[in-house]
Amino acid sequence: MSEPTEDAWQRVDRYFADTLVGHDPALQAAVAAQHAAGLPAIEVAPVNGKLLHLLARMSGARRVLEIGTLGAYSTIWLARSLPADGRVVTIEAEPHNAAVARANLDRAGVGERVDIIVGRAAEVLPTLAGQDPFDLVFIDADKESNTIYLDWAARLGRPGTVVVVDNVGRGGRVADADTTEPQVLGTRAGLQMLADDPRFDATAIQTLDAKGWDGVAIALVV
Ligand code: DHB
Ligand code: MG
């Protein structure tokens, strides 16, 4: 049991998820509806959804920005972390995804706490300037644009804002310095920005869960 064979790590992930996350009808219904609507099964793993939820609670977040809604699986986790007057603003480029997300959020009972903005995030984000700052930003959209999204996370946040970037491991391909894969290039550019841009302090951890081998970056706006 000392090597992380696929069998072994899947067993550990199921054990963690069964023990600490549990099975939630609204979240399971959201995944089922997303699947039935033909959306890809690329929502975060249950243990990762709960990580987002806990990070939001640990940081006392009241205003959360999500870039990339998909079917709102992570959005439900985030919305549930907020006080009654809290707000999630989530941006989704595909109107079909946004419709699935809206139904899932309403079914989960958190719909009134969530604004879905349909549009390309790079165009939507500038329109959010001038509001109260966001306390947590979750970046989970087209990886090619991660540096744009990080820039807006810093601009729309404040010192103390928590920024989480999904999918930074990409099955290990992130460590390939010679890659030409646009999504990996975007991911690497985002990680380099987290290292170089004085507005951030960050780390990244690999994840091995229901979604395979990937990773999350966690940053603080300083
Ligand atoms: C992809 C995107 C995601 O956000 C994710 O969690 C997994 C995969 C993708 O585009 O392949
Ligand atoms: Mg993702």
Tab-separated table of N, CA and C in Angstrom, residues 21-129:
chain	number	residue	atom	x	y	z
A	21	VAL	N	-17.364	14.073	3.515
A	21	VAL	CA	-18.204	14.912	2.651
A	21	VAL	C	-19.643	14.408	2.674
A	22	GLY	N	-19.813	13.107	2.589
A	22	GLY	CA	-21.151	12.539	2.640
A	22	GLY	C	-21.861	12.640	1.310
A	23	HIS	N	-23.096	12.240	1.280
A	23	HIS	CA	-23.857	12.224	0.038
A	23	HIS	C	-25.033	13.148	0.186
A	24	ASP	N	-25.098	14.061	-0.732
A	24	ASP	CA	-26.019	15.170	-0.603
A	24	ASP	C	-26.978	15.161	-1.781
A	25	PRO	N	-28.282	15.033	-1.526
A	25	PRO	CA	-29.242	14.914	-2.627
A	25	PRO	C	-29.187	16.068	-3.625
A	26	ALA	N	-29.045	17.302	-3.135
A	26	ALA	CA	-29.066	18.441	-4.064
A	26	ALA	C	-27.833	18.436	-4.964
A	27	LEU	N	-26.686	18.092	-4.394
A	27	LEU	CA	-25.467	18.047	-5.204
A	27	LEU	C	-25.507	16.886	-6.176
A	28	GLN	N	-26.024	15.746	-5.730
A	28	GLN	CA	-26.135	14.600	-6.631
A	28	GLN	C	-27.130	14.902	-7.753
A	29	ALA	N	-28.224	15.581	-7.422
A	29	ALA	CA	-29.201	15.956	-8.452
A	29	ALA	C	-28.586	16.926	-9.453
A	30	ALA	N	-27.734	17.808	-8.960
A	30	ALA	CA	-27.086	18.770	-9.864
A	30	ALA	C	-26.179	18.052	-10.851
A	31	VAL	N	-25.424	17.091	-10.357
A	31	VAL	CA	-24.535	16.331	-11.247
A	31	VAL	C	-25.351	15.521	-12.250
A	32	ALA	N	-26.442	14.913	-11.783
A	32	ALA	CA	-27.293	14.122	-12.683
A	32	ALA	C	-27.920	15.008	-13.764
A	33	ALA	N	-28.388	16.177	-13.376
A	33	ALA	CA	-29.019	17.093	-14.343
A	33	ALA	C	-27.984	17.602	-15.342
A	34	GLN	N	-26.787	17.868	-14.849
A	34	GLN	CA	-25.702	18.318	-15.722
A	34	GLN	C	-25.381	17.245	-16.768
A	35	HIS	N	-25.308	15.999	-16.301
A	35	HIS	CA	-25.033	14.876	-17.202
A	35	HIS	C	-26.160	14.716	-18.224
A	36	ALA	N	-27.401	14.762	-17.744
A	36	ALA	CA	-28.564	14.591	-18.634
A	36	ALA	C	-28.618	15.687	-19.695
A	37	ALA	N	-28.119	16.859	-19.353
A	37	ALA	CA	-28.147	17.985	-20.290
A	37	ALA	C	-26.959	17.968	-21.251
A	38	GLY	N	-26.096	16.964	-21.096
A	38	GLY	CA	-24.994	16.822	-22.034
A	38	GLY	C	-23.761	17.639	-21.701
A	39	LEU	N	-23.696	18.201	-20.489
A	39	LEU	CA	-22.497	18.951	-20.091
A	39	LEU	C	-21.399	17.965	-19.708
A	40	PRO	N	-20.141	18.340	-19.914
A	40	PRO	CA	-19.042	17.430	-19.554
A	40	PRO	C	-18.945	17.263	-18.035
A	41	ALA	N	-18.456	16.092	-17.630
A	41	ALA	CA	-18.358	15.771	-16.191
A	41	ALA	C	-17.059	16.328	-15.619
A	42	ILE	N	-16.881	17.632	-15.732
A	42	ILE	CA	-15.627	18.247	-15.275
A	42	ILE	C	-15.857	19.155	-14.079
A	43	GLU	N	-16.983	18.947	-13.376
A	43	GLU	CA	-17.150	19.667	-12.103
A	43	GLU	C	-16.093	19.184	-11.115
A	44	VAL	N	-15.839	19.959	-10.086
A	44	VAL	CA	-14.818	19.563	-9.107
A	44	VAL	C	-15.281	18.307	-8.368
A	45	ALA	N	-14.307	17.555	-7.855
A	45	ALA	CA	-14.616	16.370	-7.059
A	45	ALA	C	-15.288	16.793	-5.750
A	46	PRO	N	-16.063	15.892	-5.154
A	46	PRO	CA	-16.713	16.238	-3.877
A	46	PRO	C	-15.743	16.754	-2.806
A	47	VAL	N	-14.597	16.115	-2.656
A	47	VAL	CA	-13.651	16.597	-1.630
A	47	VAL	C	-13.139	17.998	-1.954
A	48	ASN	N	-13.085	18.322	-3.229
A	48	ASN	CA	-12.615	19.628	-3.678
A	48	ASN	C	-13.717	20.680	-3.506
A	49	GLY	N	-14.959	20.270	-3.781
A	49	GLY	CA	-16.085	21.173	-3.523
A	49	GLY	C	-16.139	21.553	-2.057
A	50	LYS	N	-15.915	20.567	-1.206
A	50	LYS	CA	-15.957	20.885	0.221
A	50	LYS	C	-14.772	21.744	0.629
A	51	LEU	N	-13.626	21.566	-0.035
A	51	LEU	CA	-12.479	22.454	0.227
A	51	LEU	C	-12.847	23.904	-0.074
A	52	LEU	N	-13.472	24.134	-1.216
A	52	LEU	CA	-13.897	25.499	-1.559
A	52	LEU	C	-14.841	26.059	-0.505
A	53	HIS	N	-15.786	25.227	-0.118
A	53	HIS	CA	-16.772	25.614	0.888
A	53	HIS	C	-16.082	26.004	2.200
A	54	LEU	N	-15.135	25.199	2.629
A	54	LEU	CA	-14.450	25.469	3.898
A	54	LEU	C	-13.548	26.693	3.789
A	55	LEU	N	-12.860	26.865	2.655
A	55	LEU	CA	-12.022	28.057	2.476
A	55	LEU	C	-12.877	29.325	2.566
A	56	ALA	N	-14.067	29.264	1.989
A	56	ALA	CA	-14.958	30.432	2.051
A	56	ALA	C	-15.381	30.692	3.494
A	57	ARG	N	-15.701	29.641	4.211
A	57	ARG	CA	-16.097	29.834	5.616
A	57	ARG	C	-14.923	30.272	6.473
A	58	MET	N	-13.756	29.666	6.267
A	58	MET	CA	-12.569	30.018	7.063
A	58	MET	C	-12.190	31.476	6.875
A	59	SER	N	-12.422	31.981	5.665
A	59	SER	CA	-12.038	33.369	5.378
A	59	SER	C	-13.190	34.331	5.648
A	60	GLY	N	-14.307	33.821	6.125
A	60	GLY	CA	-15.446	34.686	6.438
A	60	GLY	C	-16.027	35.360	5.209
A	61	ALA	N	-15.961	34.680	4.081
A	61	ALA	CA	-16.377	35.313	2.820
A	61	ALA	C	-17.877	35.639	2.822
A	62	ARG	N	-18.188	36.809	2.328
A	62	ARG	CA	-19.579	37.216	2.119
A	62	ARG	C	-19.865	37.415	0.632
A	63	ARG	N	-18.828	37.763	-0.102
A	63	ARG	CA	-18.986	37.955	-1.555
A	63	ARG	C	-17.980	37.075	-2.275
A	64	VAL	N	-18.510	36.189	-3.093
A	64	VAL	CA	-17.683	35.212	-3.807
A	64	VAL	C	-17.861	35.430	-5.305
A	65	LEU	N	-16.746	35.378	-6.020
A	65	LEU	CA	-16.765	35.454	-7.485
A	65	LEU	C	-16.280	34.123	-8.027
A	66	GLU	N	-17.072	33.548	-8.932
A	66	GLU	CA	-16.670	32.311	-9.598
A	66	GLU	C	-16.582	32.578	-11.091
A	67	ILE	N	-15.474	32.151	-11.684
A	67	ILE	CA	-15.290	32.317	-13.129
A	67	ILE	C	-15.373	30.921	-13.737
A	68	GLY	N	-16.479	30.625	-14.417
A	68	GLY	CA	-16.746	29.290	-14.958
A	68	GLY	C	-17.750	28.555	-14.092
A	69	THR	N	-19.016	28.619	-14.469
A	69	THR	CA	-20.099	28.039	-13.656
A	69	THR	C	-20.313	26.571	-13.968
A	70	LEU	N	-20.248	26.213	-15.241
A	70	LEU	CA	-20.657	24.895	-15.745
A	70	LEU	C	-22.073	24.613	-15.222
A	71	GLY	N	-22.282	23.524	-14.514
A	71	GLY	CA	-23.636	23.204	-14.018
A	71	GLY	C	-23.895	23.636	-12.592
A	72	ALA	N	-22.997	24.447	-12.022
A	72	ALA	CA	-23.164	25.059	-10.691
A	72	ALA	C	-22.868	24.111	-9.536
A	73	TYR	N	-22.175	22.998	-9.799
A	73	TYR	CA	-21.839	22.111	-8.682
A	73	TYR	C	-20.990	22.846	-7.634
A	74	SER	N	-19.893	23.460	-8.075
A	74	SER	CA	-19.053	24.213	-7.125
A	74	SER	C	-19.783	25.451	-6.618
A	75	THR	N	-20.640	26.018	-7.451
A	75	THR	CA	-21.394	27.211	-7.044
A	75	THR	C	-22.289	26.893	-5.846
A	76	ILE	N	-22.906	25.716	-5.863
A	76	ILE	CA	-23.754	25.314	-4.733
A	76	ILE	C	-22.911	25.203	-3.465
A	77	TRP	N	-21.759	24.560	-3.584
A	77	TRP	CA	-20.867	24.467	-2.424
A	77	TRP	C	-20.516	25.851	-1.889
A	78	LEU	N	-20.188	26.774	-2.782
A	78	LEU	CA	-19.794	28.124	-2.366
A	78	LEU	C	-20.990	28.885	-1.785
A	79	ALA	N	-22.139	28.790	-2.432
A	79	ALA	CA	-23.318	29.530	-1.954
A	79	ALA	C	-23.692	29.076	-0.550
A	80	ARG	N	-23.538	27.805	-0.284
A	80	ARG	CA	-23.871	27.276	1.044
A	80	ARG	C	-22.914	27.731	2.127
A	81	SER	N	-21.779	28.275	1.742
A	81	SER	CA	-20.804	28.721	2.745
A	81	SER	C	-21.136	30.113	3.269
A	82	LEU	N	-22.059	30.800	2.621
A	82	LEU	CA	-22.238	32.226	2.877
A	82	LEU	C	-23.297	32.499	3.929
A	83	PRO	N	-23.160	33.630	4.609
A	83	PRO	CA	-24.257	34.079	5.468
A	83	PRO	C	-25.470	34.438	4.609
A	84	ALA	N	-26.609	34.624	5.276
A	84	ALA	CA	-27.880	34.821	4.549
A	84	ALA	C	-27.809	35.993	3.577
A	85	ASP	N	-27.027	37.024	3.918
A	85	ASP	CA	-26.942	38.186	3.035
A	85	ASP	C	-25.733	38.098	2.093
A	86	GLY	N	-25.111	36.927	2.013
A	86	GLY	CA	-23.957	36.755	1.142
A	86	GLY	C	-24.379	36.585	-0.302
A	87	ARG	N	-23.387	36.650	-1.190
A	87	ARG	CA	-23.672	36.644	-2.620
A	87	ARG	C	-22.573	35.906	-3.375
A	88	VAL	N	-22.973	35.068	-4.313
A	88	VAL	CA	-22.036	34.516	-5.292
A	88	VAL	C	-22.363	35.147	-6.642
A	89	VAL	N	-21.365	35.695	-7.284
A	89	VAL	CA	-21.497	36.118	-8.682
A	89	VAL	C	-20.708	35.094	-9.487
A	90	THR	N	-21.371	34.442	-10.416
A	90	THR	CA	-20.698	33.403	-11.203
A	90	THR	C	-20.872	33.703	-12.682
A	91	ILE	N	-19.792	33.557	-13.428
A	91	ILE	CA	-19.769	33.939	-14.846
A	91	ILE	C	-19.681	32.685	-15.700
A	92	GLU	N	-20.555	32.595	-16.684
A	92	GLU	CA	-20.597	31.414	-17.551
A	92	GLU	C	-20.747	31.854	-19.005
A	93	ALA	N	-19.867	31.338	-19.856
A	93	ALA	CA	-19.874	31.764	-21.259
A	93	ALA	C	-20.980	31.104	-22.072
A	94	GLU	N	-21.408	29.894	-21.673
A	94	GLU	CA	-22.365	29.132	-22.480
A	94	GLU	C	-23.779	29.282	-21.916
A	95	PRO	N	-24.702	29.874	-22.680
A	95	PRO	CA	-26.072	30.053	-22.172
A	95	PRO	C	-26.741	28.738	-21.760
A	96	HIS	N	-26.452	27.661	-22.496
A	96	HIS	CA	-27.044	26.362	-22.132
A	96	HIS	C	-26.565	25.917	-20.756
A	97	ASN	N	-25.270	26.054	-20.501
A	97	ASN	CA	-24.746	25.713	-19.178
A	97	ASN	C	-25.411	26.570	-18.103
A	98	ALA	N	-25.546	27.849	-18.390
A	98	ALA	CA	-26.126	28.770	-17.402
A	98	ALA	C	-27.561	28.375	-17.055
A	99	ALA	N	-28.312	27.894	-18.039
A	99	ALA	CA	-29.697	27.474	-17.777
A	99	ALA	C	-29.723	26.239	-16.883
A	100	VAL	N	-28.817	25.302	-17.158
A	100	VAL	CA	-28.706	24.111	-16.302
A	100	VAL	C	-28.305	24.526	-14.891
A	101	ALA	N	-27.356	25.439	-14.807
A	101	ALA	CA	-26.882	25.919	-13.509
A	101	ALA	C	-28.000	26.594	-12.727
A	102	ARG	N	-28.775	27.412	-13.403
A	102	ARG	CA	-29.865	28.121	-12.721
A	102	ARG	C	-30.855	27.134	-12.104
A	103	ALA	N	-31.224	26.119	-12.868
A	103	ALA	CA	-32.168	25.113	-12.346
A	103	ALA	C	-31.556	24.365	-11.166
A	104	ASN	N	-30.278	24.045	-11.266
A	104	ASN	CA	-29.611	23.324	-10.177
A	104	ASN	C	-29.536	24.169	-8.907
A	105	LEU	N	-29.228	25.440	-9.066
A	105	LEU	CA	-29.134	26.335	-7.902
A	105	LEU	C	-30.494	26.492	-7.234
A	106	ASP	N	-31.522	26.648	-8.049
A	106	ASP	CA	-32.864	26.817	-7.483
A	106	ASP	C	-33.298	25.542	-6.775
A	107	ARG	N	-33.025	24.391	-7.387
A	107	ARG	CA	-33.390	23.121	-6.756
A	107	ARG	C	-32.660	22.927	-5.437
A	108	ALA	N	-31.413	23.416	-5.379
A	108	ALA	CA	-30.623	23.282	-4.159
A	108	ALA	C	-31.012	24.301	-3.087
A	109	GLY	N	-31.901	25.224	-3.434
A	109	GLY	CA	-32.387	26.188	-2.450
A	109	GLY	C	-31.464	27.374	-2.212
A	110	VAL	N	-30.500	27.583	-3.099
A	110	VAL	CA	-29.571	28.713	-2.929
A	110	VAL	C	-29.674	29.713	-4.074
A	111	GLY	N	-30.678	29.544	-4.924
A	111	GLY	CA	-30.778	30.365	-6.131
A	111	GLY	C	-30.813	31.852	-5.869
A	112	GLU	N	-31.452	32.255	-4.781
A	112	GLU	CA	-31.600	33.703	-4.525
A	112	GLU	C	-30.292	34.341	-4.069
A	113	ARG	N	-29.304	33.513	-3.752
A	113	ARG	CA	-28.002	34.033	-3.318
A	113	ARG	C	-26.995	34.127	-4.459
A	114	VAL	N	-27.409	33.708	-5.659
A	114	VAL	CA	-26.436	33.567	-6.756
A	114	VAL	C	-26.881	34.359	-7.989
A	115	ASP	N	-26.002	35.190	-8.484
A	115	ASP	CA	-26.205	35.859	-9.770
A	115	ASP	C	-25.353	35.140	-10.804
A	116	ILE	N	-25.999	34.637	-11.851
A	116	ILE	CA	-25.255	34.072	-12.976
A	116	ILE	C	-25.187	35.142	-14.056
A	117	ILE	N	-23.988	35.469	-14.476
A	117	ILE	CA	-23.830	36.417	-15.580
A	117	ILE	C	-23.356	35.626	-16.794
A	118	VAL	N	-24.126	35.679	-17.863
A	118	VAL	CA	-23.786	34.934	-19.071
A	118	VAL	C	-22.937	35.813	-19.971
A	119	GLY	N	-21.751	35.340	-20.282
A	119	GLY	CA	-20.865	36.091	-21.172
A	119	GLY	C	-19.445	35.600	-21.029
A	120	ARG	N	-18.587	36.091	-21.911
A	120	ARG	CA	-17.157	35.786	-21.817
A	120	ARG	C	-16.603	36.510	-20.594
A	121	ALA	N	-15.938	35.774	-19.721
A	121	ALA	CA	-15.490	36.370	-18.461
A	121	ALA	C	-14.599	37.583	-18.686
A	122	ALA	N	-13.742	37.522	-19.707
A	122	ALA	CA	-12.835	38.655	-19.945
A	122	ALA	C	-13.610	39.936	-20.252
A	123	GLU	N	-14.842	39.778	-20.775
A	123	GLU	CA	-15.668	40.956	-21.039
A	123	GLU	C	-16.554	41.320	-19.859
A	124	VAL	N	-16.947	40.316	-19.087
A	124	VAL	CA	-17.836	40.565	-17.945
A	124	VAL	C	-17.070	41.177	-16.766
A	125	LEU	N	-15.859	40.690	-16.527
A	125	LEU	CA	-15.131	41.089	-15.312
A	125	LEU	C	-14.973	42.612	-15.173
A	126	PRO	N	-14.628	43.346	-16.248
A	126	PRO	CA	-14.496	44.804	-16.083
A	126	PRO	C	-15.791	45.472	-15.636
A	127	THR	N	-16.932	44.847	-15.940
A	127	THR	CA	-18.213	45.452	-15.557
A	127	THR	C	-18.490	45.308	-14.059
A	128	LEU	N	-17.696	44.489	-13.376
A	128	LEU	CA	-17.915	44.277	-11.938
A	128	LEU	C	-17.114	45.254	-11.081
A	129	ALA	N	-16.274	46.071	-11.715
A	129	ALA	CA	-15.466	47.038	-10.961
A	129	ALA	C	-16.381	48.059	-10.297
